Structure formats: C-alpha cells, structure tokens
Coordinates of C-alpha atoms in Angstrom, one line a residue:
M52 CA 0.0 0.0 0.0
T53 CA 1.4 3.4 -1.0
D54 CA 1.7 6.3 1.5
Q55 CA -1.2 8.0 -0.3
Q56 CA -3.4 4.9 0.0
K57 CA -2.5 4.6 3.7
S58 CA -3.4 8.2 4.3
A59 CA -6.7 7.7 2.5
S60 CA -7.4 4.5 4.4
R61 CA -6.8 6.2 7.8
V62 CA -9.2 9.1 6.8
S63 CA -11.8 6.5 6.0
R64 CA -11.3 4.6 9.3
R65 CA -11.5 7.9 11.3
G66 CA -14.9 8.5 9.7
F67 CA -15.9 4.9 10.4
M68 CA -14.8 5.0 14.0
K69 CA -16.5 8.3 14.6
A70 CA -19.7 6.9 13.2
A71 CA -19.3 3.9 15.6
G72 CA -19.3 6.3 18.5
L73 CA -15.6 6.6 19.2
G74 CA -15.5 10.3 18.8
A75 CA -12.7 12.6 17.6
A76 CA -10.6 12.2 20.7
G77 CA -11.0 8.5 20.7
T78 CA -11.3 8.3 24.5
S79 CA -14.9 6.9 24.9
M80 CA -15.0 3.2 25.7
G81 CA -17.0 0.6 23.9
V82 CA -17.1 -1.8 21.0
V83 CA -16.7 -1.7 17.2
T84 CA -18.4 -4.4 15.1
V85 CA -17.2 -5.2 11.6
S86 CA -18.4 -7.6 9.0
S87 CA -15.1 -9.5 8.9
A88 CA -11.4 -9.1 9.7
Q89 CA -10.5 -9.4 6.0
A90 CA -12.9 -6.7 5.0
Q91 CA -11.4 -4.2 7.4
S92 CA -8.2 -2.1 6.9
W93 CA -5.9 -2.3 9.9
D94 CA -2.9 -0.2 11.0
Q95 CA -1.1 -3.2 12.3
E96 CA -1.7 -6.9 12.6
T97 CA -0.3 -9.6 14.9
D98 CA -1.4 -13.0 16.4
V99 CA -2.0 -11.9 20.0
I100 CA -2.4 -8.5 21.6
A101 CA -1.7 -8.1 25.3
V102 CA -3.2 -4.9 26.8
G103 CA -1.2 -3.6 29.7
S104 CA 2.4 -4.2 30.8
G105 CA 2.2 -5.4 34.3
G106 CA 2.8 -9.0 35.5
A107 CA -0.4 -10.4 34.1
A108 CA -0.1 -8.8 30.7
F109 CA 3.6 -9.7 30.3
A110 CA 2.8 -13.3 31.4
G111 CA 0.1 -13.4 28.7
A112 CA 2.6 -12.2 26.1
V113 CA 5.2 -14.7 27.2
G114 CA 2.7 -17.5 27.1
A115 CA 1.7 -16.6 23.6
I116 CA 5.4 -16.3 22.4
D117 CA 6.3 -19.6 24.0
N118 CA 3.6 -21.2 21.9
G119 CA 4.7 -19.7 18.6
A120 CA 2.6 -16.6 18.4
E121 CA 3.5 -13.1 17.4
V122 CA 2.7 -10.5 20.0
I123 CA 2.1 -6.8 20.3
M124 CA 1.7 -5.2 23.8
L125 CA -0.3 -2.0 24.1
E126 CA 0.4 0.0 27.3
K127 CA -1.7 3.1 28.2
A128 CA 1.1 4.8 30.2
P129 CA 4.2 6.3 28.7
Y130 CA 6.2 3.6 30.5
T131 CA 6.0 -0.1 31.1
G132 CA 5.4 -2.1 34.3
G133 CA 2.0 -1.0 35.6
T134 CA 1.4 -1.5 39.3
T135 CA 3.7 -4.6 39.3
A136 CA 6.7 -2.3 38.9
K137 CA 5.8 -0.6 42.2
S138 CA 5.1 -3.8 44.1
G139 CA 7.2 -6.2 46.2
G140 CA 7.1 -8.6 43.3
G141 CA 6.0 -11.6 45.2
F142 CA 3.7 -14.2 43.7
W143 CA 1.7 -16.8 45.7
I144 CA 2.2 -20.3 44.2
P145 CA 0.7 -23.5 45.7
N146 CA 2.7 -26.7 45.6
S147 CA 5.6 -24.7 44.1
P148 CA 8.8 -26.5 42.9
Y149 CA 10.6 -24.8 45.8
M150 CA 8.2 -26.2 48.3
R151 CA 8.6 -29.7 46.8
A152 CA 12.4 -29.3 46.9
M153 CA 12.2 -28.6 50.6
G154 CA 9.9 -31.5 51.2
I155 CA 6.9 -29.3 52.0
E156 CA 3.7 -31.1 51.2
D157 CA 0.9 -29.0 49.8
S158 CA -2.1 -31.2 48.7
K159 CA -4.9 -30.0 46.5
E160 CA -7.4 -30.8 49.3
D161 CA -5.6 -28.6 51.8
F162 CA -5.2 -25.8 49.2
L163 CA -8.9 -25.8 48.2
R164 CA -10.2 -26.0 51.7
Y165 CA -8.1 -23.0 52.8
C166 CA -9.1 -21.0 49.7
A167 CA -12.8 -21.7 50.1
R168 CA -12.6 -20.9 53.8
V169 CA -11.1 -17.4 53.4
S170 CA -12.2 -16.4 49.9
F171 CA -15.9 -17.2 50.3
P172 CA -16.5 -17.6 54.1
E173 CA -20.3 -17.1 53.6
L174 CA -20.4 -20.1 51.3
Y175 CA -17.8 -22.4 53.1
N176 CA -19.2 -25.7 54.1
D177 CA -16.8 -28.1 55.7
Q178 CA -19.2 -31.0 55.1
S179 CA -19.4 -30.5 51.4
E180 CA -17.2 -32.1 48.7
T181 CA -17.2 -28.8 46.9
Y182 CA -16.6 -26.8 50.2
G183 CA -19.8 -25.0 49.5
L184 CA -18.4 -23.2 46.4
Y185 CA -20.2 -22.7 43.1
D186 CA -19.0 -24.7 40.1
L187 CA -16.9 -21.9 38.4
Q188 CA -15.3 -20.8 41.7
L189 CA -14.2 -24.3 42.5
K190 CA -13.0 -24.9 38.9
L191 CA -10.9 -21.8 38.8
L192 CA -9.2 -22.6 42.1
D193 CA -8.7 -26.2 41.0
T194 CA -7.1 -24.9 37.7
Y195 CA -4.9 -22.5 39.7
Y196 CA -3.5 -25.3 41.8
D197 CA -3.0 -27.6 38.8
N198 CA -1.1 -24.9 36.8
A199 CA 0.5 -22.3 39.0
A200 CA 3.6 -24.4 39.8
R201 CA 3.9 -25.5 36.1
V202 CA 3.8 -21.9 34.9
V203 CA 6.4 -20.7 37.4
E204 CA 8.7 -23.6 36.6
T205 CA 8.3 -22.9 32.9
L206 CA 9.1 -19.2 33.3
N207 CA 12.0 -19.9 35.6
D208 CA 13.6 -22.5 33.2
S209 CA 13.2 -20.2 30.2
G210 CA 14.7 -17.2 31.9
A211 CA 11.5 -15.2 31.4
L212 CA 11.1 -14.9 35.2
P213 CA 13.7 -16.5 37.5
S214 CA 12.2 -17.2 40.9
T215 CA 12.9 -18.5 44.3
M216 CA 11.0 -19.1 47.6
A217 CA 10.3 -16.0 49.6
L218 CA 11.8 -16.3 53.1
S219 CA 11.1 -14.4 56.3
W220 CA 13.5 -12.1 58.1
E221 CA 14.5 -15.3 60.1
G222 CA 15.2 -17.2 56.8
E223 CA 12.1 -19.4 57.1
P224 CA 9.4 -20.2 54.5
G225 CA 6.6 -17.7 54.7
S226 CA 3.2 -18.3 56.1
D227 CA -0.1 -17.5 54.4
Y228 CA -2.1 -14.4 55.5
H229 CA -4.6 -16.5 57.5
A230 CA -2.2 -19.2 58.7
Q231 CA -3.8 -19.2 62.2
L232 CA -6.9 -20.9 60.8
A233 CA -7.2 -24.7 61.0
E234 CA -8.0 -24.8 57.3
N235 CA -4.6 -23.5 56.5
A236 CA -3.1 -26.9 57.7
G237 CA 0.1 -25.1 58.7
I238 CA 1.3 -24.9 55.1
R239 CA 4.4 -22.7 54.6
G240 CA 6.4 -21.6 51.6
R241 CA 3.7 -20.7 49.0
Q242 CA 5.0 -17.1 48.8
T243 CA 7.5 -16.9 45.8
S244 CA 9.8 -14.1 44.7
T245 CA 11.6 -12.9 41.6
R246 CA 15.2 -14.1 41.8
N247 CA 18.0 -11.7 41.1
E248 CA 21.2 -12.8 39.3
D249 CA 23.0 -13.0 42.7
G250 CA 20.3 -15.3 44.0
T251 CA 18.7 -12.7 46.3
E252 CA 15.0 -12.0 46.2
G253 CA 14.0 -9.3 43.8
F254 CA 11.1 -6.9 43.6
G255 CA 8.3 -6.0 41.1
A256 CA 10.7 -3.8 39.0
D257 CA 13.0 -6.8 38.6
M258 CA 10.1 -8.9 37.4
I259 CA 9.2 -6.4 34.8
Y260 CA 12.9 -6.1 33.7
Y261 CA 13.0 -9.9 33.1
F262 CA 9.6 -10.0 31.4
E263 CA 10.3 -7.0 29.1
N264 CA 13.6 -8.3 28.0
Y265 CA 12.3 -11.7 27.2
V266 CA 9.4 -10.3 25.1
L267 CA 11.7 -8.0 23.2
D268 CA 14.3 -10.7 22.7
H269 CA 11.7 -13.0 21.2
G270 CA 10.3 -10.7 18.7
G271 CA 7.5 -9.1 20.7
E272 CA 6.7 -5.4 20.2
I273 CA 5.8 -3.1 23.1
L274 CA 4.0 0.2 22.4
T275 CA 3.5 2.7 25.2
S276 CA 1.1 5.6 25.3
H277 CA -1.4 3.4 23.5
R278 CA -4.7 3.5 25.4
V279 CA -7.1 0.8 24.2
T280 CA -10.5 2.4 23.9
K281 CA -12.6 -0.1 21.8
I282 CA -12.8 -3.9 21.4
V283 CA -13.3 -4.8 17.7
R284 CA -15.3 -7.9 16.9
E285 CA -16.9 -9.6 14.0
E286 CA -20.6 -9.9 13.5
D287 CA -20.5 -13.4 15.0
G288 CA -19.1 -12.0 18.2
R289 CA -15.5 -13.1 17.9
V290 CA -13.0 -10.5 19.1
I291 CA -10.5 -9.7 16.4
G292 CA -8.7 -6.6 17.6
V293 CA -8.8 -3.3 19.4
V294 CA -8.8 0.4 18.7
A295 CA -6.2 2.5 20.6
D296 CA -5.8 6.2 21.2
T297 CA -2.1 6.9 20.4
P298 CA 0.2 9.9 20.0
D299 CA -0.4 9.5 16.2
G300 CA -4.2 9.4 16.6
E301 CA -6.6 6.5 16.6
R302 CA -5.2 3.2 15.3
M303 CA -6.7 -0.2 14.7
F304 CA -4.8 -3.3 15.7
R305 CA -5.8 -6.8 14.4
A306 CA -5.3 -9.9 16.6
R307 CA -5.6 -13.0 14.5
K308 CA -5.7 -15.3 17.6
G309 CA -6.8 -13.3 20.6
V310 CA -6.7 -10.2 22.8
I311 CA -5.5 -10.5 26.4
F312 CA -6.4 -7.8 28.9
G313 CA -4.0 -7.4 31.8
S314 CA -4.8 -3.7 32.2
G315 CA -5.4 -3.5 35.9
G316 CA -8.4 -2.5 38.0
F317 CA -10.3 0.7 38.7
T318 CA -8.6 2.2 41.8
H319 CA -8.4 5.6 40.1
N320 CA -11.9 5.8 38.8
K321 CA -13.7 7.6 41.6
Q322 CA -17.1 6.9 40.3
M323 CA -16.5 3.2 40.0
R324 CA -14.9 3.1 43.5
T325 CA -18.0 4.7 45.0
T326 CA -20.4 2.6 42.9
Y327 CA -18.8 -0.8 43.4
L328 CA -16.6 -1.0 46.5
R329 CA -17.9 -1.7 50.0
T330 CA -14.8 -0.1 51.6
P331 CA -14.8 3.7 51.4
V332 CA -11.5 3.9 49.4
M333 CA -9.7 7.1 48.7
G334 CA -6.9 5.9 46.4
G335 CA -4.1 3.5 46.5
C336 CA -0.8 2.0 45.2
A337 CA -2.2 1.2 41.7
V338 CA -0.7 3.3 38.9
P339 CA -2.8 6.3 37.8
T340 CA -3.8 4.6 34.5
N341 CA -5.9 1.9 36.4
E342 CA -9.3 3.5 35.7
G343 CA -11.4 0.4 34.8
D344 CA -11.3 0.9 31.1
L345 CA -12.0 -2.8 30.4
I346 CA -15.2 -2.8 32.5
L347 CA -16.7 -0.2 30.2
M348 CA -15.7 -2.0 27.1
A349 CA -16.6 -5.5 28.3
S350 CA -20.1 -4.3 29.4
E351 CA -20.9 -3.3 25.8
I352 CA -20.2 -6.8 24.5
G353 CA -22.2 -8.6 27.0
A354 CA -19.5 -9.9 29.3
K355 CA -20.4 -11.2 32.7
L356 CA -18.9 -9.0 35.5
G357 CA -18.0 -10.2 39.0
N358 CA -16.3 -9.5 42.3
L359 CA -16.7 -5.7 41.7
N360 CA -17.2 -5.0 45.4
E361 CA -13.8 -6.3 46.4
A362 CA -10.2 -5.0 46.4
W363 CA -6.8 -5.9 47.5
N364 CA -7.1 -3.6 50.5
Q365 CA -4.4 -1.5 52.0
Q366 CA -4.3 1.4 54.4
E367 CA -2.9 4.8 53.4
I368 CA -1.5 7.8 55.2
L369 CA -4.5 10.2 55.0
E370 CA -2.6 13.3 54.0
E371 CA -0.6 11.4 51.4
V372 CA -3.5 9.8 49.6
L373 CA -5.3 13.2 49.5
E374 CA -2.2 14.7 47.8
Y375 CA -1.5 11.7 45.6
S376 CA -4.4 9.4 44.7
S377 CA -1.7 7.0 43.4
V378 CA 0.5 6.9 46.5
P379 CA 4.2 5.9 46.3
S380 CA 3.7 3.1 48.8
G381 CA 0.8 2.4 51.1
V382 CA 0.8 1.4 54.8
F383 CA 1.8 -2.3 54.6
F384 CA 2.8 -2.5 58.3
L385 CA 2.4 -0.6 61.5
G386 CA 5.9 -0.4 63.2
G387 CA 6.8 0.0 66.8
D388 CA 6.0 -2.1 69.9
S389 CA 4.6 0.6 72.2
M390 CA 2.1 1.5 69.5
I391 CA -1.6 1.1 69.0
A392 CA -4.2 2.2 66.4
V393 CA -7.5 3.7 67.5
N394 CA -10.7 5.2 66.0
R395 CA -12.3 8.5 66.8
F396 CA -13.7 7.0 70.0
G397 CA -10.2 6.2 71.3
Q398 CA -10.7 2.4 70.9
R399 CA -8.5 -0.2 69.3
M400 CA -10.0 -2.2 66.4
Y401 CA -7.6 -5.0 65.5
D402 CA -4.2 -6.7 65.9
E403 CA -2.0 -3.8 64.7
K404 CA 0.6 -6.3 63.5
Y405 CA -1.8 -8.2 61.3
V406 CA -1.8 -8.0 57.5
Y407 CA -2.7 -4.8 55.7
P408 CA -5.7 -6.1 53.7
E409 CA -7.5 -7.3 56.9
R410 CA -6.7 -4.1 58.9
T411 CA -8.2 -2.1 56.1
R412 CA -11.5 -4.0 56.3
S413 CA -12.0 -2.2 59.7
H414 CA -12.6 1.1 57.9
Q415 CA -15.8 -0.2 56.4
A416 CA -17.5 -1.0 59.8
Y417 CA -20.8 0.8 59.8
D418 CA -22.8 2.3 62.8
I419 CA -26.4 1.6 61.9
F420 CA -27.8 4.0 64.6
N421 CA -25.6 7.0 63.8
G422 CA -25.4 6.2 60.1
D423 CA -21.7 6.6 59.6
Y424 CA -18.4 4.8 59.6
P425 CA -16.8 5.0 63.1
N426 CA -13.5 3.7 61.8
L427 CA -13.4 5.7 58.6
Y428 CA -10.2 7.5 59.6
Q429 CA -7.9 6.1 62.2
M430 CA -4.9 7.1 64.3
M431 CA -1.7 5.2 64.7
I432 CA -0.4 6.3 68.1
F433 CA 3.1 5.7 69.6
D434 CA 5.6 7.1 72.0
E435 CA 9.3 8.0 72.0
K436 CA 10.3 4.4 72.9
A437 CA 8.6 3.1 69.8
R438 CA 11.0 5.3 67.8
E439 CA 13.9 3.4 69.3
F440 CA 12.2 0.1 68.4
G441 CA 11.6 1.2 64.8
G442 CA 9.6 -0.3 62.0
F443 CA 7.3 0.9 59.2
L444 CA 6.2 4.5 59.5
I445 CA 8.1 5.1 62.7
P446 CA 10.6 8.0 62.5
Q447 CA 14.1 7.2 63.8
P448 CA 15.1 8.9 67.0
G449 CA 16.5 12.4 66.3
A450 CA 15.2 12.4 62.7
D451 CA 13.1 15.2 61.4
L452 CA 9.4 14.3 61.6
P453 CA 7.5 14.0 58.3
K454 CA 4.7 16.6 58.0
H455 CA 2.0 13.9 58.5
V456 CA 3.3 13.0 62.0
I457 CA 1.3 14.8 64.7
T458 CA 2.8 15.4 68.1
G459 CA 1.7 16.3 71.6
A460 CA 3.4 16.5 75.0
T461 CA 0.3 15.0 76.7
W462 CA -2.7 13.0 75.7
E463 CA -4.8 16.2 75.8
E464 CA -2.4 18.1 73.6
L465 CA -2.1 15.2 71.1
A466 CA -5.9 14.9 70.9
A467 CA -6.2 18.7 70.3
N468 CA -3.6 18.5 67.6
I469 CA -5.3 15.5 65.9
Q470 CA -8.6 17.4 65.8
A471 CA -6.8 20.5 64.5
R472 CA -5.4 18.3 61.7
F473 CA -8.8 16.9 60.8
D474 CA -10.2 20.4 60.8
S475 CA -7.5 21.6 58.4
L476 CA -8.5 18.8 56.0
A477 CA -12.3 19.6 56.2
S478 CA -12.4 21.1 52.7
E479 CA -11.4 17.7 51.3
I480 CA -13.0 15.2 53.7
G481 CA -15.7 17.2 55.4
S482 CA -16.0 17.6 59.2
Y483 CA -14.6 14.8 61.1
K484 CA -14.8 15.0 64.9
L485 CA -13.2 13.0 67.7
A486 CA -15.6 11.9 70.3
D487 CA -16.1 14.3 73.2
N488 CA -14.6 11.8 75.6
F489 CA -11.7 10.8 73.2
T490 CA -8.9 11.7 75.6
E491 CA -10.4 9.8 78.5
A492 CA -11.2 6.8 76.3
L493 CA -7.7 6.8 74.8
A494 CA -6.2 6.8 78.3
E495 CA -8.3 3.8 79.3
T496 CA -7.3 2.0 76.1
V497 CA -3.6 2.7 76.7
T498 CA -3.9 1.4 80.3
R499 CA -5.6 -1.8 79.1
F500 CA -3.0 -2.3 76.3
N501 CA -0.2 -1.7 78.8
G502 CA -1.6 -4.5 80.9
F503 CA -1.5 -6.9 77.9
A504 CA 2.1 -5.8 77.2
E505 CA 3.1 -6.8 80.7
T506 CA 1.5 -10.3 80.4
G507 CA 2.3 -10.8 76.8
V508 CA -1.3 -11.7 75.9
D509 CA -3.5 -9.4 73.9
E510 CA -6.9 -10.5 75.2
D511 CA -8.8 -8.3 72.8
F512 CA -7.1 -8.8 69.4
H513 CA -4.4 -11.6 69.7
R514 CA -1.5 -9.3 68.7
G515 CA 1.6 -11.3 67.8
E516 CA -0.2 -14.7 67.8
A517 CA -0.8 -15.0 64.0
P518 CA 2.1 -16.6 62.2
I519 CA 2.0 -13.8 59.6
D520 CA 2.7 -11.2 62.4
R521 CA 6.1 -12.7 62.9
F522 CA 6.8 -13.2 59.2
F523 CA 6.4 -9.5 58.4
H524 CA 7.7 -7.9 61.6
A525 CA 11.4 -8.2 62.5
I526 CA 12.3 -7.5 66.1
P527 CA 15.1 -4.9 66.0
L528 CA 15.0 -4.3 69.7
D529 CA 14.0 -6.8 72.4
R530 CA 12.9 -4.9 75.4
G531 CA 12.4 -8.0 77.5
Y532 CA 8.6 -8.2 77.5
P533 CA 7.0 -11.6 77.1
N534 CA 5.5 -10.6 73.7
P535 CA 8.1 -8.7 71.6
Y536 CA 5.4 -7.1 69.6
M537 CA 3.9 -5.3 72.6
A538 CA 5.5 -2.9 75.0
P539 CA 3.8 -0.5 77.5
I540 CA 3.2 3.0 76.2
S541 CA 4.9 5.6 78.3
E542 CA 3.1 7.5 81.0
E543 CA 4.9 10.6 79.8
G544 CA 5.1 12.3 76.4
P545 CA 6.0 13.2 73.8
Y546 CA 3.4 11.2 71.9
Y547 CA 2.9 10.9 68.2
A548 CA 0.0 10.1 65.8
I549 CA -0.4 9.4 62.1
L550 CA -3.8 9.5 60.4
L551 CA -4.8 6.4 58.4
A552 CA -7.4 6.0 55.6
A553 CA -8.6 3.1 53.5
G554 CA -7.0 2.4 50.1
T555 CA -6.1 -0.4 47.8
L556 CA -3.2 -2.1 46.1
D557 CA -5.8 -2.3 43.3
T558 CA -9.3 -3.5 42.8
K559 CA -10.1 -7.2 41.9
G560 CA -13.3 -7.2 40.0
G561 CA -14.2 -7.2 36.3
P562 CA -15.1 -9.6 33.6
V563 CA -15.6 -13.2 34.8
F564 CA -13.4 -15.8 33.1
N565 CA -13.2 -19.5 32.7
E566 CA -10.4 -22.0 33.3
N567 CA -8.7 -20.9 30.0
A568 CA -8.8 -17.2 31.1
Q569 CA -11.5 -16.6 28.4
V570 CA -13.9 -13.9 29.3
I571 CA -17.4 -15.4 29.5
S572 CA -20.7 -13.8 28.5
T573 CA -23.8 -13.2 30.6
R574 CA -24.9 -16.6 29.1
D575 CA -21.9 -18.2 30.6
E576 CA -20.3 -18.9 27.2
P577 CA -16.7 -18.0 26.3
I578 CA -16.4 -14.8 24.1
P579 CA -14.1 -16.1 21.4
G580 CA -10.8 -14.2 21.1
L581 CA -11.2 -12.3 24.5
Y582 CA -9.1 -13.1 27.6
V583 CA -8.4 -11.4 30.9
A584 CA -6.0 -11.9 33.8
G585 CA -4.9 -10.1 36.9
N586 CA -6.8 -7.2 38.5
A587 CA -8.7 -6.4 35.3
G588 CA -10.8 -9.5 35.9
A589 CA -13.0 -11.0 38.6
S590 CA -10.5 -12.6 40.9
P591 CA -10.9 -16.2 41.9
S592 CA -9.7 -15.2 45.3
G593 CA -13.1 -13.6 46.1
K594 CA -13.0 -11.6 49.3
S595 CA -9.6 -12.7 50.4
Y596 CA -5.9 -11.9 50.2
L597 CA -4.7 -15.5 50.3
G598 CA -1.1 -14.8 51.0
G599 CA 1.9 -12.7 50.0
G600 CA 1.8 -12.3 46.3
G601 CA -1.8 -13.3 45.9
T602 CA -2.3 -10.7 43.3
L603 CA 0.6 -11.6 41.0
G604 CA 0.3 -15.4 41.6
L605 CA -3.1 -15.5 40.0
G606 CA -2.3 -12.8 37.4
I607 CA 0.8 -14.6 36.2
T608 CA -0.7 -18.0 36.2
F609 CA -3.9 -17.1 34.3
G610 CA -2.1 -14.6 32.1
Y611 CA 0.4 -17.3 30.9
M612 CA -2.5 -19.7 30.3
A613 CA -4.4 -17.1 28.4
G614 CA -1.4 -16.7 26.1
E615 CA -1.1 -20.5 25.7
H616 CA -4.8 -20.8 24.8
A617 CA -4.9 -17.8 22.5
A618 CA -1.8 -19.0 20.6
S619 CA -3.5 -22.4 19.9
Q620 CA -6.5 -20.8 18.1
G621 CA -6.8 -20.9 14.3

C-alpha cells in the first residue's frame, strides 16, 4: 500500500470509528463491530495483543510467544510495568517447585479448603465435597492449583522470570495471611519471589525487567502511550482486535488469535470506586492509569462481571492519599512495639501487626444508629520508645518528623492537635470530629493495652499470635517483655500520631473468566478471542488476600495460560 493509500485509508477509518461512537478524541470506551477481519483495513496486525504491561499482561505475552505466536503489547502509560513495577514482586504459588524441593507437602485438598474458607466464608461448608463453592469458583481454584507451579517452573527455566522461595527475616518459608486458621493446615512456603542474578529476592521492578527483555528478545513489540478504547469484533461476536488512542491518533490493531487484557483494576476511577466497593476507598498504590477501562468495554459486548465490590485492601496515610491518589507506597505494616491504632472514640479495632488487607477492612465498619463509619479515619499512636524500636512509618530517634506526623506532649495536647489536623482537611474530607470523651477513652485504652504488654497476651485482638505477624515484623530491639510485639506505652510524652485512611493495592473485580482465562458472556459462554488476567478480571480469590503475592500469583498463572490458549487458536 502506498503512503497516499495509507493516508486515505486512515481518513476512511476515522470516519468509520466516529460513526461507531468513538469520537474525535478516541477516549470513549466501547465496541466496534465489523463484517469480517479481512474486509477491514488495519494499521497493524499480529497474532496476540496483550493490553497492559504489568505482571499479568507480560505473562500473557510470554505464554503466547512460547507457543509460537507473534505478540504486540499496548500500554496506556508512557512507561511499562504497571502496578507490578511498584510492588514487592511476590507471587503466591501453591505446591511450588521450591516447596517440593524442601519436602513441604501442599495437597490440593488442603489448598482448596483453605481458599474456600477465606475467599468465600459465607459459602464455606466443611461438610461439602465442593466446600460450598459454586462450580466456576471451584473450577478456577482447582485450575490454579494444577497450573501455577507449572507456569512458574516454565518461566524460571526459560529465563523469562527467574524465581525463588520468599523467606522471612528469620530465613524461614513464609506463612499465608490466614495461617492461624485450622483450614490452612500449617502450610508454609507458597510465597515466591523474583530471583536476582546474585540469588537474592527481587522486587516488582526486577520482574518487569526480566519479562520485558524476554518479550523483546523473542520478537515481541511493546507500544507505550497506547490507550485501548474499543474492542473490535466480527458480527458473529468473535473479538478480532482493538482500537487504541495513540500519540499519532486513533489506530486499529488486528489480533488474529486473541486479545488478552491485563490492564489493571479501577482504583483511580472515583465513580467506579463509589459505585462498586464496599470499603470507602480514597486511592491506592495502583498506577494512575488503572481506571477500569476494560469494565466499560466488556459491558458493551455482554461480558459477565463479577467481584466488583472487592479490592486488594491496603491502608494509606490520609494526607498522602489526599495529595497523591496514586500513593508511592501504602501502609503495609504498623511499626513499633509501644504503638496502637484507635478510632475516633479512642478504641482499638484490631491486631496492629496483622496484615494490611485485613486491617483495612475495619474502615468499612458501619454504625447503623448514627449512620456513619466510626473507623473511617484512624490514628496510629506511639511514644518515644517506639522510635527506638523502629519499624514501618516510625521515624528514627532524632530524625526530622514528616509533615504527616502529629505530636503532643500530653494526651490532651495530642488529641487537640489531631482534631486540628482533621479540621485543616475539612475542605477535602468534610468535618470529622473526635468523640467528646476521646482523651479519657484513649487513656483507658492505653492502660488496658499496657496490661496486655506486661502479660504478653492481647486478650482483645491476639496481637503477635498470628504466624504472619512474625513473618512480616522483625524484632530490631527486644525490650524483655514476654510478647516482643507489645511494650507499654509511656506514662509521659511526647506522643505521636499518624492519620490512616482506606485504600487499595488495586481492585479485583471485572469480567468473569473460565479455566482458560477466556472472558465469559452473561450466558456463561466464552467470548471467542477475548481473555483477561490479573486485576482487570473477577479474581478467583473472592473476598480474600490468600497470601503474600496473591495478586501476582493469580495474574501470572492465568495470564500465561491465556497466552497459551490464544496461541492455539486458528
């Protein structure tokens, strides 16, 4: 085709796409239906298109490449990596080769029972052969168990993603996030990490480095600043490509075998957050481009949607998430030993050393009489001794305090300064008032906590008892108390506070998919040519964060399988 013919063809396509409802800017989301792929003029053609460039999308691209397909990756942002590049880079893999090498048994029955118990607690039935799950829920978890280790071993052996077992600060295999439950069966070692060249554990950026180089070295093409805005399908419903908004205008890409979406969730779509999520979320770690684009497109082609009310929860520093909806790093842990977290009534709500997704659930507690969220904003409170102990969010002794740290010489002064901080944020969050008896209640809470610290037993919230508490929290300073995760809070100031809000790593709802990662329709039939993996789809993990790397474990496994299946299509 000559340059003149290409120019004329593009003019024709612009008119066609505008008539189809795309608009001049090409940013509305939807679907374009054509009579046939052969009858349409395309800007570029390939076998498989992977939308996104995080762990799930890259795994899809690698799965397709490994099975002989040509691949183009389309990334909305001007850079690759997605939220994966910001993450710790762990991936949760049942019955992994590293577990087997250490002699750790991880049976399918134990795995399925644990997943059913924590992912769908309202359905869980210990007397049922299906654990109370629906057919598709059980099928996806069964498929995950059967394939996750295979996928990780394949990626490791090919060099696409070298990996190793994730170990605790004590050098031990890690526990799952709900390892205190009987259904966990005491299994350890499912958490897996990217492996650096020197054998150490890597992070999300290292994962993207390996994946990107593998794709490029094997003939794949990666195009950034390409926002997919339309799904293109034939009249029979088969997905055959996408339309993308690019620096050069709207372009049409044909996928001869399939389109895999690994484009992330909707953390940064405020309307979707409010519409779908139960937890009142203000932002999160997800990259700013995670705006739920696929949900809008998939809705127009009749895809079934699921799990939209759930997210990979994570707490955030209130002032930080107000300033940056996409925060640099959320509140994974609460450091310090002489430290507690309280609500506006001065009461504790949970084991402060427990995992971030479960702590964040406390923000959604609802007071039916007062019609509000009593734990909506929380305060992490600690003393000077906690600064000596150290840990996440705790400023080192003598260091300048970050602007989000509130101080007070007494409980009364700290409470007054906390209220003043809330008042200063009222234009963004509305009025938020501490209870009239907050200072007195806080003092009572501290006295009760100090008693627990002396005995070593947290009678209210079991602090330090869950195996995951120990996995995530090193003990830099043992002050001689029976429970190293609790120490009495000083009777004298200074005291410190940090305001906490609810956020996400990302959301975990979207199109429902089957055991091949094919998106299914509202009639429970696969939509030919359309796949999804990672946070763009309805997570098989349901309501739970199964263990460290639960996001990427599922995303990489089903992403790779999507690539395999797509590559096998005619």
